[in-house]
Coordinates of C-alpha atoms in Angstrom, one line a residue:
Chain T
X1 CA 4.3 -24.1 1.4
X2 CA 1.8 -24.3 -1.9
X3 CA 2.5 -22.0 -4.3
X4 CA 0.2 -19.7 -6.2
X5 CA 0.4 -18.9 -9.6
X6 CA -0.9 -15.3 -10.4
X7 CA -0.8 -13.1 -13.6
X8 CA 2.0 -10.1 -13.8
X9 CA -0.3 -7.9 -14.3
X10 CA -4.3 -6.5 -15.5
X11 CA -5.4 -3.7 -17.2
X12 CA -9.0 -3.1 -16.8
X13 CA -11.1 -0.1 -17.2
X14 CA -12.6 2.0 -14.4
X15 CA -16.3 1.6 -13.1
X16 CA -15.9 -2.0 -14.7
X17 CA -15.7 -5.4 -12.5
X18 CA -12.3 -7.0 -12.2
X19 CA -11.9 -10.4 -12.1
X20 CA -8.4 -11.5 -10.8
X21 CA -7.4 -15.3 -11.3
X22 CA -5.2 -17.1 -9.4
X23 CA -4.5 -21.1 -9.6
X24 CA -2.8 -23.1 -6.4
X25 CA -3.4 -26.8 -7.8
X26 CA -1.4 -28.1 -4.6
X27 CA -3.1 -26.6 -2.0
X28 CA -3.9 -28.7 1.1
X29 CA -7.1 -28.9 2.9
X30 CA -6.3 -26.7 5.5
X31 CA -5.5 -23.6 3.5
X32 CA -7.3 -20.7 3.5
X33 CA -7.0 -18.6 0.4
X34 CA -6.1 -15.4 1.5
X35 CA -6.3 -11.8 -0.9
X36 CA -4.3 -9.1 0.5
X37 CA -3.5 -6.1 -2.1
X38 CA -0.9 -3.3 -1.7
X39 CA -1.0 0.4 -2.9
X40 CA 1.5 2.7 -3.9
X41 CA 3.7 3.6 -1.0
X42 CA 1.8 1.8 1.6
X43 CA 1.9 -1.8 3.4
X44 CA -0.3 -4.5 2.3
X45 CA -3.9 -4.7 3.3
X46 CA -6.5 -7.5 3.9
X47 CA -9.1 -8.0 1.2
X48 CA -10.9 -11.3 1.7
X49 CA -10.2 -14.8 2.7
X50 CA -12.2 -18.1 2.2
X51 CA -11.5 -21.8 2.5
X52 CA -14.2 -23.3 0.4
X53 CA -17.4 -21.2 -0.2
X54 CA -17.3 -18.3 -2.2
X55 CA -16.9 -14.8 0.0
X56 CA -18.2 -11.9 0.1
X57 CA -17.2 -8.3 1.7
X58 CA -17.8 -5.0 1.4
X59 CA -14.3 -4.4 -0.6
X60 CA -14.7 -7.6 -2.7
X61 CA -15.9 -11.4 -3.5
X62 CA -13.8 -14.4 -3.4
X63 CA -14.8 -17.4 -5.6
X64 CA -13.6 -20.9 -5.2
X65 CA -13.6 -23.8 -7.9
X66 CA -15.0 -26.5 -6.6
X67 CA -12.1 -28.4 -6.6
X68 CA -10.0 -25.3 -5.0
X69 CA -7.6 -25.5 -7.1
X70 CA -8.0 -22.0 -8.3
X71 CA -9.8 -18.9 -7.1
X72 CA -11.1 -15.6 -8.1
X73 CA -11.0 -11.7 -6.7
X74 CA -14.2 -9.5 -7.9
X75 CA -14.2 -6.0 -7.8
X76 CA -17.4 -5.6 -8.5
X77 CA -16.6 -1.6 -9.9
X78 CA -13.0 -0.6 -10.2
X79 CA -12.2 2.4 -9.1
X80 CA -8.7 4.5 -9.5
X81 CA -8.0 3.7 -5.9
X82 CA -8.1 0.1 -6.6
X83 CA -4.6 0.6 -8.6
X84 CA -2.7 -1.9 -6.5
X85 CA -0.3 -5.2 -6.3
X86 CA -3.0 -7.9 -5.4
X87 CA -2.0 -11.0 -3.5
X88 CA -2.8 -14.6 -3.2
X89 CA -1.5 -16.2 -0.6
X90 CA -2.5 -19.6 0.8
X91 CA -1.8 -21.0 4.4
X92 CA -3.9 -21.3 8.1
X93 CA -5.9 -18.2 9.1
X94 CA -5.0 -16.2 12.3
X95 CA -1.5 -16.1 13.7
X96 CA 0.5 -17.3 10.9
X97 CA 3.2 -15.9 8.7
X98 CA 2.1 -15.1 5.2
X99 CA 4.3 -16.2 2.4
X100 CA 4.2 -13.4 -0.9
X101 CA 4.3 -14.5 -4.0
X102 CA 4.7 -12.3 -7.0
X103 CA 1.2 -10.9 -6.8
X104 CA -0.6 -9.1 -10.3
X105 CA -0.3 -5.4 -10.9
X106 CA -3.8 -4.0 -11.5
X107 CA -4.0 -0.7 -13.1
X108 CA -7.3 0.9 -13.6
X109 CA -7.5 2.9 -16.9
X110 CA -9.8 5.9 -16.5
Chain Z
X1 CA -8.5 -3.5 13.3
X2 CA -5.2 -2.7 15.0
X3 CA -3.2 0.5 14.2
X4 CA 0.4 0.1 14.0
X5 CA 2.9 3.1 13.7
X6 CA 6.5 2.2 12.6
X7 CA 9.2 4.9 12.9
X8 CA 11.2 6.2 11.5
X9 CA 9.2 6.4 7.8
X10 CA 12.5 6.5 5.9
X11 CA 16.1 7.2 6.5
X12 CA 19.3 7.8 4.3
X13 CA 22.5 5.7 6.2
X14 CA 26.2 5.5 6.2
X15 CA 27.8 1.8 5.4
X16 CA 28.7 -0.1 8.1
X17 CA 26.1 1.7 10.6
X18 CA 23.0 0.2 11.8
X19 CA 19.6 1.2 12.3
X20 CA 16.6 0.4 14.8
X21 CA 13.2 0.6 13.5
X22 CA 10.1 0.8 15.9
X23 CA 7.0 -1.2 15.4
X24 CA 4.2 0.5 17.8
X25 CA 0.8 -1.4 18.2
X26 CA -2.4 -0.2 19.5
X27 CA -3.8 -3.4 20.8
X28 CA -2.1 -6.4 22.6
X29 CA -0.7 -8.8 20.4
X30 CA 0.7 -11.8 20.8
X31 CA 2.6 -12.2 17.7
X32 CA 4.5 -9.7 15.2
X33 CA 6.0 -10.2 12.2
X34 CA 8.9 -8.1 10.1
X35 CA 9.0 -8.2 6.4
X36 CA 11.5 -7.2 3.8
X37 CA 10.6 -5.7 0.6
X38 CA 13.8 -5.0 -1.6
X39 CA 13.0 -2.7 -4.4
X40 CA 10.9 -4.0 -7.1
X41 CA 10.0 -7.3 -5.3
X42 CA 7.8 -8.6 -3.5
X43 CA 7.7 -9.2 0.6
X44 CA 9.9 -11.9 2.3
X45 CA 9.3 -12.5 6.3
X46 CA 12.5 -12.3 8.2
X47 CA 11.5 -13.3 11.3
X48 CA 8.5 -13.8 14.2
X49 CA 8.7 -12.1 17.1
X50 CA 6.9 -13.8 20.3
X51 CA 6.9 -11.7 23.5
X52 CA 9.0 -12.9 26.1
X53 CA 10.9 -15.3 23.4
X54 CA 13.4 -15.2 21.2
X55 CA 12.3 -14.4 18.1
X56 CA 12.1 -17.3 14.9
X57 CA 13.9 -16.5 11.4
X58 CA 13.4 -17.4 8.5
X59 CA 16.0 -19.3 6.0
X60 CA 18.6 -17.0 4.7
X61 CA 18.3 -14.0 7.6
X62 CA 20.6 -14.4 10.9
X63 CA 20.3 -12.7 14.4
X64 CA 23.6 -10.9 14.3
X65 CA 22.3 -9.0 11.0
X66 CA 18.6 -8.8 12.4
X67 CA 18.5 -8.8 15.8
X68 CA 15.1 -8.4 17.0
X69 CA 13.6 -7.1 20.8
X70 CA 10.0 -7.8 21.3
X71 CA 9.6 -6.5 25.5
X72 CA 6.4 -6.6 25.5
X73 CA 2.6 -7.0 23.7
X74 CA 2.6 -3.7 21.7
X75 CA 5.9 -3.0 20.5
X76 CA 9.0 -4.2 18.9
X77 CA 12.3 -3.4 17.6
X78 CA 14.3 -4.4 14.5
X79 CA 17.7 -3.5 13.8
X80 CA 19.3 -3.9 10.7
X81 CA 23.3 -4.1 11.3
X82 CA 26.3 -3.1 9.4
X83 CA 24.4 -1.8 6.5
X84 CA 25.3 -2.4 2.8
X85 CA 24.2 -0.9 -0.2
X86 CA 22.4 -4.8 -0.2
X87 CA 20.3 -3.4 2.7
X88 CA 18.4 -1.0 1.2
X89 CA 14.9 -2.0 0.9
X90 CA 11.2 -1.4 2.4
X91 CA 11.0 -3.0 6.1
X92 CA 7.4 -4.0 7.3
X93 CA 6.0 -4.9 10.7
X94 CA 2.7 -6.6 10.8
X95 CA 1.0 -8.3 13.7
X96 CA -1.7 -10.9 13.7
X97 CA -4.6 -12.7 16.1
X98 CA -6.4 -15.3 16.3
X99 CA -8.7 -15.8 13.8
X100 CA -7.6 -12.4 12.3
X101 CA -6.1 -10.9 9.2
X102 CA -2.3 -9.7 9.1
X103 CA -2.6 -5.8 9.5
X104 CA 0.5 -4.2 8.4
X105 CA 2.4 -0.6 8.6
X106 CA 3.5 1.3 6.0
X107 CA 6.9 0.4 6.6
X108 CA 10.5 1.4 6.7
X109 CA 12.3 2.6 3.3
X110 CA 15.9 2.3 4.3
X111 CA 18.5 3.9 1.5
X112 CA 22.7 3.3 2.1
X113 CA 25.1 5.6 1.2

């Protein structure tokens, strides 16, 4: 499987965008880039996929380099609730096991 | 987006016992998926479960420590056997579709005595 490389963690202050990077520099053309994020206690949850335009959804935006070798979650505002481990995971869309990496711990500063 | 219950929400166990975990769907699915997620760490899938097959692990996870039932489109079963202290950990079910994200539960956290 491609790997994803992804920062430990972010610090960012609340009611400010986020901007979480992650690079894959051996993905394959069929990969989707997939964000899933999970909060305290919970399982993870689905944020946004893509495979080579930029994304958007009402929980975030997804942007692609060009050459897709790295990608970008937006949260346009954080908020408190977005304190979470986010995610990047590359691989087919739909019926497919996911493969975790490390993921970056966001915490939202108030 | 499917619902999916898993029971029990936690449990404290003896070494050497076993324990089944329920994975309850809303919807018809045609594949589910269990997770570990040892303390600290990230998730690691231990197996696929299709219905009406056996089910596919992963490197490093055997049937006769995971054995897995999957009897029909909306529920599954995962036992973890002869506990250790090695053992304790977070257990996630998550099920899938075609052209669909991965919805998960909240999972299992499993402590050994």
């Amino acid at each position: 499987d491609a790997k994803t490389t992804q920062p430990n963690s972010m610090e960012s202050n609340e009611e400010e965008p986020v901007h979480l990077p992650c690079n894959h520099s051996t993905i394959s053309g069929t990969d989707y880039i997939h964000w899933y994020r999970q909060l305290p206690s919970q399982g993870p949850e689905y944020v946004i996929h893509g495979l080579t335009s930029n994304v958007n959804n009402r929980m975030a935006s997804l942007a692609i380099a060009e050459d897709r070798k790295s990608s970008t979650l937006i949260l346009h505002r954080a908020t408190l609730r977005d304190a979470a481990v986010y995610y990047c995971i590359l691989g087919l869309f739909g019926n497919e096991k996911l493969t975790f990496g490390t993921g970056t711990r966001l915490t939202i500063i108030p | 987006s499917a619902v999916i219950s898993q029971k029990p929400s936690r449990d404290i166990c003896q070494r050497g016992t076993s324990l089944t975990i329920q994975c309850q769907v809303d919807s018809q699915v045609t594949m589910m998926f269990w997770y570990r997620q040892q303390p600290g760490q990230s998730l690691t899938l231990i197996a696929t479960a299709n219905q009406g097959s056996e089910a596919t692990y992963e490197s490093g996870f055997v049937i006769d420590k995971f054995p897995i039932s999957r009897p029909n489109l909306t529920f599954s079963t995962l036992t973890v056997s002869n506990l250790s202290p090695e053992d304790s950990s977070i257990y996630l079910c998550s099920v899938g579709g075609a052209q669909q994200p991965q919805h998960f539960g909240d999972g299992t956290r499993l402590s050994i005595l």
